[in-house]
Short mmCIF file of C-alpha atoms and ligand atoms in Angstrom, two decimals:
data_model
loop_
_atom_site.label_atom_id
_atom_site.label_comp_id
_atom_site.label_asym_id
_atom_site.label_seq_id
_atom_site.Cartn_x
_atom_site.Cartn_y
_atom_site.Cartn_z
CA MET A 1 8.51 16.30 14.34
CA ALA A 2 11.39 14.12 13.18
CA VAL A 3 11.43 13.23 9.51
CA VAL A 4 12.91 9.85 8.77
CA ARG A 5 14.59 9.05 5.49
CA LYS A 6 16.01 5.76 6.63
CA THR A 7 15.92 3.85 9.89
CA GLU A 8 18.95 2.17 11.43
CA LEU A 9 17.59 0.16 14.35
CA PRO A 10 19.86 -2.02 16.50
CA LEU A 11 18.13 -5.16 15.17
CA PRO A 12 18.94 -7.53 12.30
CA LEU A 13 17.77 -5.86 9.08
CA LEU A 14 16.03 -8.42 6.87
CA HIS A 15 14.98 -6.20 4.01
CA ARG A 16 15.06 -2.61 2.86
CA GLY A 17 12.41 -1.74 0.25
CA LYS A 18 11.71 1.49 -1.56
CA VAL A 19 9.85 2.79 1.49
CA ARG A 20 9.99 0.32 4.37
CA GLU A 21 12.52 -1.52 6.50
CA MET A 22 11.88 -4.97 7.94
CA TYR A 23 13.71 -5.96 11.13
CA GLU A 24 13.85 -9.24 13.01
CA VAL A 25 12.72 -9.02 16.63
CA ASP A 26 12.78 -12.74 17.32
CA SER A 27 12.33 -15.90 15.26
CA GLY A 28 8.56 -15.43 14.98
CA THR A 29 8.26 -11.65 15.11
CA LEU A 30 9.27 -8.76 12.85
CA LEU A 31 9.19 -4.99 13.18
CA MET A 32 8.05 -3.40 9.93
CA VAL A 33 9.03 0.27 9.83
CA ALA A 34 7.76 2.75 7.25
CA SER A 35 10.14 5.60 6.51
CA ASP A 36 9.05 8.97 5.10
CA ARG A 37 10.53 8.16 1.70
CA ILE A 38 8.26 8.76 -1.26
CA SER A 39 8.51 7.39 -4.77
CA ALA A 40 6.95 8.78 -7.93
CA PHE A 41 7.46 7.69 -11.53
CA ASP A 42 9.39 4.72 -10.09
CA CYS A 43 12.04 6.95 -8.48
CA VAL A 44 12.58 7.52 -4.78
CA LEU A 45 12.65 11.30 -4.35
CA PRO A 46 15.45 13.09 -2.47
CA GLN A 47 13.09 14.76 0.03
CA PRO A 48 11.15 12.63 2.52
CA ILE A 49 7.56 13.62 3.37
CA PRO A 50 7.16 14.33 7.10
CA ARG A 51 4.62 12.01 8.78
CA LYS A 52 4.08 9.87 5.68
CA GLY A 53 5.55 6.73 7.28
CA THR A 54 3.36 7.09 10.34
CA VAL A 55 0.28 7.66 8.19
CA LEU A 56 1.05 4.51 6.21
CA THR A 57 1.56 2.32 9.24
CA GLN A 58 -1.46 3.63 11.10
CA ILE A 59 -3.75 3.32 8.06
CA SER A 60 -2.63 -0.30 7.74
CA ARG A 61 -3.32 -0.88 11.41
CA HIS A 62 -6.80 0.61 10.99
CA TRP A 63 -7.62 -1.86 8.22
CA PHE A 64 -6.12 -4.86 10.00
CA GLY A 65 -8.53 -4.10 12.84
CA GLU A 66 -11.53 -3.53 10.59
CA THR A 67 -11.03 -6.68 8.51
CA ALA A 68 -9.99 -9.19 11.20
CA ASP A 69 -13.37 -10.91 10.87
CA ILE A 70 -12.67 -11.63 7.21
CA VAL A 71 -9.08 -12.86 7.51
CA HIS A 72 -6.52 -12.77 10.30
CA GLY A 73 -3.72 -10.28 9.73
CA HIS A 74 -0.09 -10.35 10.84
CA CYS A 75 -0.37 -7.16 12.92
CA LEU A 76 0.41 -7.79 16.59
CA ALA A 77 0.65 -4.13 17.64
CA ALA A 78 1.24 -0.68 16.14
CA GLU A 79 0.66 1.43 19.22
CA PRO A 80 4.10 2.17 20.75
CA ASP A 81 3.16 1.42 24.39
CA ARG A 82 1.72 -1.92 23.35
CA ILE A 83 4.78 -2.77 21.28
CA VAL A 84 7.03 -2.07 24.27
CA ARG A 85 4.79 -4.14 26.55
CA LEU A 86 5.20 -7.09 24.18
CA HIS A 87 8.93 -6.53 23.58
CA SER A 88 10.53 -4.43 26.28
CA GLU A 89 13.91 -4.60 24.50
CA LEU A 90 12.44 -2.23 21.88
CA GLU A 91 12.05 0.56 24.45
CA ALA A 92 15.63 1.78 23.87
CA SER A 93 15.04 2.46 20.17
CA ARG A 94 11.45 3.66 20.60
CA GLU A 95 12.05 7.16 19.25
CA ALA A 96 13.19 5.72 15.92
CA TRP A 97 10.08 3.58 15.29
CA ALA A 98 7.21 4.99 17.38
CA GLY A 99 4.14 5.40 15.19
CA ARG A 100 5.84 4.21 12.03
CA GLY A 101 6.62 0.72 13.31
CA MET A 102 4.29 -2.27 13.38
CA LEU A 103 5.09 -5.45 15.24
CA VAL A 104 4.04 -8.35 13.01
CA GLU A 105 3.88 -12.10 13.06
CA ARG A 106 6.54 -13.54 10.81
CA SER A 107 5.29 -15.57 7.87
CA GLU A 108 6.44 -17.28 4.73
CA PRO A 109 5.00 -14.99 2.03
CA PHE A 110 3.24 -16.52 -0.98
CA PRO A 111 5.10 -15.42 -4.12
CA VAL A 112 2.04 -13.74 -5.64
CA GLU A 113 0.75 -10.20 -5.30
CA CYS A 114 -3.01 -10.34 -4.91
CA VAL A 115 -4.29 -7.33 -6.84
CA VAL A 116 -7.96 -6.37 -6.83
CA ARG A 117 -9.31 -3.75 -9.23
CA GLY A 118 -12.64 -2.00 -8.91
CA TYR A 119 -11.95 0.68 -11.51
CA LEU A 120 -9.96 0.77 -14.74
CA ALA A 121 -6.59 2.41 -14.18
CA GLY A 122 -2.88 1.90 -14.66
CA SER A 123 -1.82 -1.40 -16.23
CA GLY A 124 -5.44 -2.63 -16.11
CA TRP A 125 -6.58 0.27 -18.27
CA LYS A 126 -3.64 -0.33 -20.61
CA GLU A 127 -4.53 -4.01 -21.08
CA TYR A 128 -8.21 -3.20 -21.66
CA ARG A 129 -7.40 -0.47 -24.18
CA GLU A 130 -5.12 -2.81 -26.12
CA HIS A 131 -7.00 -6.12 -25.89
CA GLY A 132 -10.44 -5.47 -24.38
CA THR A 133 -9.52 -7.76 -21.46
CA LEU A 134 -8.42 -7.58 -17.83
CA ALA A 135 -6.09 -10.35 -16.58
CA GLY A 136 -6.96 -12.10 -19.85
CA GLU A 137 -10.71 -12.12 -19.15
CA PRO A 138 -13.06 -10.12 -21.37
CA LEU A 139 -14.74 -6.94 -20.14
CA PRO A 140 -17.74 -5.11 -21.64
CA GLU A 141 -16.95 -2.81 -24.57
CA GLY A 142 -16.89 0.96 -24.33
CA LEU A 143 -15.40 1.41 -20.86
CA ARG A 144 -13.40 4.60 -20.28
CA GLU A 145 -10.28 5.18 -18.20
CA ALA A 146 -11.27 5.30 -14.49
CA ASP A 147 -14.69 3.75 -15.12
CA GLU A 148 -15.99 1.49 -12.39
CA LEU A 149 -15.94 -2.20 -13.35
CA PRO A 150 -19.24 -4.11 -13.29
CA GLU A 151 -17.66 -6.28 -10.54
CA PRO A 152 -14.27 -6.06 -8.77
CA ARG A 153 -11.71 -8.27 -10.50
CA PHE A 154 -8.86 -10.26 -9.02
CA THR A 155 -5.74 -9.73 -11.18
CA PRO A 156 -2.70 -11.43 -9.62
CA ALA A 157 0.90 -10.55 -10.36
CA THR A 158 4.28 -12.01 -9.55
CA LYS A 159 6.97 -9.97 -7.89
CA ALA A 160 9.66 -9.15 -10.41
CA GLU A 161 13.15 -9.03 -8.92
CA SER A 162 13.56 -5.57 -10.38
CA GLY A 163 11.24 -3.10 -12.01
CA HIS A 164 7.55 -3.71 -12.56
CA ASP A 165 5.55 -6.67 -11.33
CA GLU A 166 4.34 -9.06 -13.99
CA ASN A 167 0.61 -9.65 -14.33
CA ILE A 168 -0.30 -13.35 -14.48
CA SER A 169 -3.51 -15.24 -15.16
CA PHE A 170 -5.41 -16.95 -12.39
CA ALA A 171 -4.56 -20.26 -14.09
CA ARG A 172 -0.86 -19.43 -13.66
CA MET A 173 -1.44 -18.54 -10.00
CA ARG A 174 -3.09 -21.95 -9.52
CA GLU A 175 -0.01 -23.63 -11.00
CA LEU A 176 2.23 -21.68 -8.63
CA LEU A 177 0.27 -22.12 -5.38
CA GLY A 178 -2.11 -25.01 -5.97
CA LEU A 179 -5.81 -24.77 -6.69
CA ASN A 180 -6.99 -24.55 -3.11
CA THR A 181 -4.60 -21.87 -1.94
CA ALA A 182 -5.11 -19.79 -5.07
CA GLU A 183 -8.87 -19.81 -4.56
CA ILE A 184 -8.62 -19.00 -0.87
CA LEU A 185 -6.35 -16.02 -1.54
CA ARG A 186 -8.67 -14.78 -4.27
CA GLU A 187 -11.72 -15.00 -1.99
CA PHE A 188 -9.94 -13.26 0.90
CA SER A 189 -8.70 -10.52 -1.43
CA LEU A 190 -12.09 -9.82 -2.95
CA ALA A 191 -13.82 -9.88 0.43
CA VAL A 192 -11.37 -7.44 2.06
CA TYR A 193 -11.50 -5.16 -0.97
CA ARG A 194 -15.31 -5.09 -1.08
CA PHE A 195 -15.50 -4.31 2.62
CA ALA A 196 -12.92 -1.53 2.45
CA ARG A 197 -14.29 -0.05 -0.72
CA ALA A 198 -17.71 0.42 0.82
CA ALA A 199 -16.24 1.89 4.02
CA ALA A 200 -13.95 4.29 2.14
CA ARG A 201 -16.65 5.40 -0.25
CA GLU A 202 -18.76 6.60 2.67
CA ARG A 203 -15.80 8.76 3.61
CA GLY A 204 -15.32 10.26 0.17
CA ILE A 205 -12.48 8.02 -1.02
CA LEU A 206 -12.59 5.69 -4.01
CA ILE A 207 -10.23 2.71 -3.76
CA ALA A 208 -9.59 2.15 -7.45
CA ASP A 209 -7.35 -0.85 -6.88
CA THR A 210 -5.12 -2.37 -4.27
CA LYS A 211 -2.50 -5.05 -3.71
CA PHE A 212 -2.57 -7.60 -0.90
CA GLU A 213 0.04 -10.08 0.21
CA PHE A 214 -0.58 -13.25 2.16
CA GLY A 215 1.73 -15.60 3.99
CA THR A 216 1.75 -18.72 6.10
CA SER A 217 2.35 -17.99 9.77
CA LEU A 218 5.57 -19.58 11.01
CA ARG A 219 3.95 -20.10 14.42
CA SER A 220 0.54 -21.52 13.51
CA GLY A 221 0.61 -22.43 9.82
CA GLU A 222 -2.46 -20.26 9.32
CA ILE A 223 -2.85 -18.11 6.20
CA LEU A 224 -2.41 -14.46 7.22
CA LEU A 225 -2.92 -11.15 5.48
CA ILE A 226 0.57 -9.61 5.67
CA ASP A 227 2.60 -6.60 4.54
CA GLU A 228 0.77 -3.25 4.39
CA VAL A 229 -3.00 -3.16 3.86
CA LEU A 230 -5.00 -0.61 1.89
CA THR A 231 -2.51 2.21 2.27
CA PRO A 232 -1.88 4.95 -0.29
CA ASP A 233 1.33 3.09 -1.25
CA SER A 234 -0.39 -0.24 -1.94
CA SER A 235 -3.56 1.21 -3.46
CA ARG A 236 -4.87 3.86 -5.82
CA PHE A 237 -6.97 6.24 -3.74
CA TRP A 238 -9.01 8.87 -5.56
CA PRO A 239 -10.96 11.72 -3.99
CA ALA A 240 -14.60 10.84 -4.75
CA GLU A 241 -15.53 14.47 -5.35
CA THR A 242 -13.25 14.87 -8.38
CA TRP A 243 -13.85 11.44 -9.95
CA GLU A 244 -14.52 11.82 -13.64
CA PRO A 245 -14.05 8.85 -15.98
CA GLY A 246 -12.36 9.48 -19.31
CA ARG A 247 -9.09 10.82 -17.91
CA THR A 248 -6.33 9.95 -15.47
CA GLN A 249 -7.61 10.68 -11.96
CA PRO A 250 -5.80 12.87 -9.45
CA SER A 251 -4.22 10.87 -6.63
CA LEU A 252 -5.51 11.50 -3.13
CA ASP A 253 -1.97 11.42 -1.73
CA LYS A 254 0.79 12.04 -4.30
CA GLN A 255 -0.81 14.58 -6.61
CA PRO A 256 1.27 17.61 -5.52
CA VAL A 257 4.46 15.62 -6.24
CA ARG A 258 3.15 14.34 -9.57
CA ASP A 259 2.03 17.81 -10.66
CA TYR A 260 5.38 19.31 -9.77
CA LEU A 261 7.35 16.60 -11.58
CA GLU A 262 5.07 16.67 -14.65
CA GLY A 263 5.60 20.43 -14.77
CA LEU A 264 9.37 19.96 -14.72
CA VAL A 265 9.20 17.32 -17.45
CA GLY A 266 7.02 19.66 -19.54
CA ASP A 267 9.57 22.48 -19.16
CA GLY A 268 12.44 20.18 -20.09
CA GLY A 269 13.78 20.24 -16.49
CA TRP A 270 13.70 16.47 -15.99
CA ASP A 271 13.72 13.46 -18.32
CA ARG A 272 11.90 11.02 -15.96
CA ASN A 273 15.08 9.04 -15.37
CA PRO A 274 16.73 8.72 -11.96
CA PRO A 275 17.96 10.59 -10.06
CA ALA A 276 14.74 12.44 -9.35
CA PRO A 277 14.93 16.22 -8.82
CA ASP A 278 14.59 18.00 -5.46
CA LEU A 279 11.10 18.88 -4.26
CA PRO A 280 10.43 22.47 -3.14
CA ASP A 281 9.27 22.96 0.47
CA ASP A 282 5.73 23.93 -0.48
CA VAL A 283 5.30 20.70 -2.47
CA VAL A 284 6.58 18.68 0.50
CA ARG A 285 4.20 20.51 2.87
CA ALA A 286 1.22 20.07 0.56
CA THR A 287 1.98 16.36 0.28
CA THR A 288 2.14 15.89 4.06
CA GLU A 289 -1.27 17.56 4.23
CA ARG A 290 -2.66 15.10 1.67
CA TYR A 291 -1.42 12.11 3.68
CA LEU A 292 -2.85 13.51 6.90
CA ASP A 293 -6.13 14.11 5.11
CA ALA A 294 -6.17 10.51 3.85
CA TYR A 295 -5.68 9.26 7.43
CA ARG A 296 -8.37 11.59 8.75
CA ARG A 297 -10.89 10.62 6.10
CA LEU A 298 -10.31 6.88 6.33
CA THR A 299 -10.27 6.59 10.11
CA GLY A 300 -12.41 9.57 11.13
CA ARG A 301 -9.63 10.65 13.55
CA GLU A 302 -6.63 12.94 13.66
CA LEU A 303 -3.28 11.18 13.41
CA PRO A 304 -1.91 10.89 16.98
CA ASP A 305 1.42 12.53 17.75
CA TYR A 306 3.55 9.51 18.63
CA ASP A 307 6.68 11.57 19.30
CA SER A 308 5.45 12.91 22.60
N1 ATP B 401 4.59 -10.92 8.18
C1 ATP B 401 5.55 -11.01 7.27
N2 ATP B 401 6.46 -12.02 7.34
C2 ATP B 401 7.46 -12.11 6.42
N3 ATP B 401 7.63 -11.25 5.41
C3 ATP B 401 6.75 -10.25 5.29
C4 ATP B 401 5.68 -10.07 6.21
N4 ATP B 401 4.98 -8.97 5.83
C5 ATP B 401 5.57 -8.49 4.73
N5 ATP B 401 6.65 -9.24 4.38
C6 ATP B 401 7.57 -9.06 3.25
O1 ATP B 401 8.38 -7.95 3.54
C7 ATP B 401 8.78 -7.36 2.33
C8 ATP B 401 8.54 -5.87 2.41
O2 ATP B 401 9.20 -5.32 1.35
P1 ATP B 401 8.86 -3.88 0.82
O3 ATP B 401 7.45 -3.84 0.34
O4 ATP B 401 9.30 -2.88 1.80
O5 ATP B 401 9.84 -3.80 -0.40
P2 ATP B 401 9.78 -4.54 -1.77
O6 ATP B 401 8.47 -5.28 -1.90
O7 ATP B 401 11.04 -5.31 -1.93
O8 ATP B 401 9.83 -3.39 -2.79
P3 ATP B 401 8.84 -2.14 -2.89
O9 ATP B 401 9.47 -1.10 -2.05
O10 ATP B 401 8.84 -1.84 -4.34
O11 ATP B 401 7.49 -2.58 -2.36
C9 ATP B 401 7.98 -7.98 1.22
O12 ATP B 401 8.79 -8.90 0.54
C10 ATP B 401 6.87 -8.72 1.96
O13 ATP B 401 6.47 -9.90 1.29
MG1 MG B 402 6.51 -4.38 -1.46
#
């Protein structure tokens, strides 16, 4: 199975992120392609993780289908035969994107990341520990790291040009987008999160938090759920069976990489600054297995082999 560090499709490249490439197919349509790159501790690692890109794209596709009743998504197709039926000119480059590529409706993204948190982790836990609040709003006293919140909270952020996103208050989001739009995006975000959280929990996965993006369709003007949805890269997924508040939880997907890198840091073999060190083969293999397991658990199916 081909492992893909970077795609070079014969289409205009609009954006290359840490993990994904965005290509223009026509004025209203994009091809979003997830590579097998993996990042940890804010560094992209030298070794790609076979099948990771396909897992990401196909998990997103699963959720776009499941949540279409709540909000329309930008996904037009993620199944290679369907993509080629819609855009036959993509047949020639099929091998490079099959499985990892999603054809999407182009939109004008809103400049706010719509984060929903159901559990205390990451920057949410840090804010609570320091100030007793989450996105500036008080929370009950005595919560531990990884505790479930009484109710999911919407904690928006703005995209920083470099480095970490900046958390903002809902009041600030209203100033940026207008009252109506801000409230609509908050309601969509909470509704999709609640739905997915319940579905994932039945399959042994806790969705601690996640980030959504929305945009205005260039074709219809409708608000769409865009980008990737409820993937391991946009969310914190925890295995339900090892959940234990009071400590940092193991990650469903990246834990082998984290453990290896933490070990190196502990032994003085890496200082957490780029460039990141090489990953041994067994760590790469174990990580692929985790991604495949995430796909299997969330969808109840094996990941199809799109190469054949
Ligand atoms: N349907 C869409 N129409 C237009 N732009 C979109 C659509 N879906 C997603 N995008 C945009 O495509 C970009 C994808 O970027 P990507 O997430 O790969 O990298 P990044 O956000 O720059 O950095 P990082 O790798 O840290 O996430 C985002 O800016 C997102 O808003
Ligand atoms: Mg992004």
